[in-house]
Amino acid sequence: MSTPAAVEPRTAPTTVPVPVVSLRGLLPYWIFAGIVLMLAIYFVGAEEGATSVFAGSNVHELVHDARHLLGFPCH
Ligand SMILES: [Zn+2]
């Protein structure tokens, strides 16, 4: 007859407090996300021709499929 494996004594489950972040604490992240989103919308929607920041059409070609996917006029 084999001996049973050692069983550790059961202990009561411990509770771990969930960290709560206030809306004011999230404000810098929301601002950063908004800036990144606005830059993305600019480069997808308006980086072309007279409104282009970078010369040439490299940025336009890079985001060309996204432009059509989002319904921005292109060609
Ligand atoms: Zn196009």
GROMACS .gro file of C-alpha atoms and ligand atoms in nm:
model
   76
    1MET     CA    1   0.000   0.000   0.000
    2SER     CA    2   0.143   0.333  -0.102
    3THR     CA    3   0.153   0.630   0.122
    4PRO     CA    4  -0.065   0.922   0.026
    5ALA     CA    5   0.105   1.228  -0.112
    6ALA     CA    6   0.165   1.504   0.129
    7VAL     CA    7  -0.131   1.735   0.137
    8GLU     CA    8  -0.076   2.085   0.245
    9PRO     CA    9  -0.327   2.215   0.492
   10ARG     CA   10  -0.595   2.425   0.336
   11THR     CA   11  -0.594   2.788   0.421
   12ALA     CA   12  -0.867   3.041   0.381
   13PRO     CA   13  -0.853   3.219   0.046
   14THR     CA   14  -0.696   3.557   0.068
   15THR     CA   15  -0.859   3.855  -0.090
   16VAL     CA   16  -0.657   4.082  -0.309
   17PRO     CA   17  -0.783   4.435  -0.340
   18VAL     CA   18  -0.852   4.548  -0.695
   19PRO     CA   19  -0.666   4.866  -0.778
   20VAL     CA   20  -0.907   5.146  -0.850
   21VAL     CA   21  -0.797   5.423  -1.082
   22SER     CA   22  -0.990   5.744  -1.075
   23LEU     CA   23  -1.101   5.920  -1.390
   24ARG     CA   24  -0.867   6.205  -1.306
   25GLY     CA   25  -0.581   5.954  -1.293
   26LEU     CA   26  -0.671   5.828  -1.641
   27LEU     CA   27  -0.685   6.177  -1.791
   28PRO     CA   28  -0.324   6.184  -1.924
   29TYR     CA   29  -0.378   5.850  -2.097
   30TRP     CA   30  -0.701   5.970  -2.256
   31ILE     CA   31  -0.527   6.286  -2.381
   32PHE     CA   32  -0.240   6.083  -2.524
   33ALA     CA   33  -0.479   5.839  -2.692
   34GLY     CA   34  -0.674   6.131  -2.837
   35ILE     CA   35  -0.362   6.289  -2.983
   36VAL     CA   36  -0.252   5.958  -3.137
   37LEU     CA   37  -0.601   5.901  -3.276
   38MET     CA   38  -0.616   6.250  -3.426
   39LEU     CA   39  -0.274   6.203  -3.587
   40ALA     CA   40  -0.388   5.870  -3.730
   41ILE     CA   41  -0.704   6.026  -3.870
   42TYR     CA   42  -0.499   6.309  -4.021
   43PHE     CA   43  -0.251   6.078  -4.190
   44VAL     CA   44  -0.524   5.849  -4.321
   45GLY     CA   45  -0.765   6.118  -4.426
   46ALA     CA   46  -0.580   6.433  -4.519
   47GLU     CA   47  -0.213   6.358  -4.583
   48GLU     CA   48  -0.226   6.419  -4.952
   49GLY     CA   49  -0.163   6.699  -5.198
   50ALA     CA   50  -0.184   7.053  -5.062
   51THR     CA   51  -0.236   6.938  -4.702
   52SER     CA   52   0.055   6.698  -4.697
   53VAL     CA   53   0.324   6.739  -4.433
   54PHE     CA   54   0.571   6.508  -4.599
   55ALA     CA   55   0.668   6.554  -4.963
   56GLY     CA   56   0.592   6.271  -5.198
   57SER     CA   57   0.328   6.006  -5.173
   58ASN     CA   58   0.495   5.756  -4.942
   59VAL     CA   59   0.266   5.824  -4.646
   60HIS     CA   60  -0.037   5.827  -4.871
   61GLU     CA   61   0.055   5.491  -5.019
   62LEU     CA   62   0.128   5.350  -4.673
   63VAL     CA   63  -0.222   5.427  -4.546
   64HIS     CA   64  -0.399   5.389  -4.878
   65ASP     CA   65  -0.600   5.080  -4.787
   66ALA     CA   66  -0.708   5.233  -4.457
   67ARG     CA   67  -0.822   5.540  -4.647
   68HIS     CA   68  -1.050   5.333  -4.868
   69LEU     CA   69  -1.165   5.120  -4.576
   70LEU     CA   70  -1.278   5.427  -4.383
   71GLY     CA   71  -1.443   5.587  -4.686
   72PHE     CA   72  -1.218   5.887  -4.735
   73PRO     CA   73  -1.217   6.013  -5.093
   74CYS     CA   74  -0.899   5.923  -5.273
   75HIS     CA   75  -0.901   5.878  -5.647
   76ZN      ZN   76  -0.718   5.525  -5.340
   0.00000   0.00000   0.00000
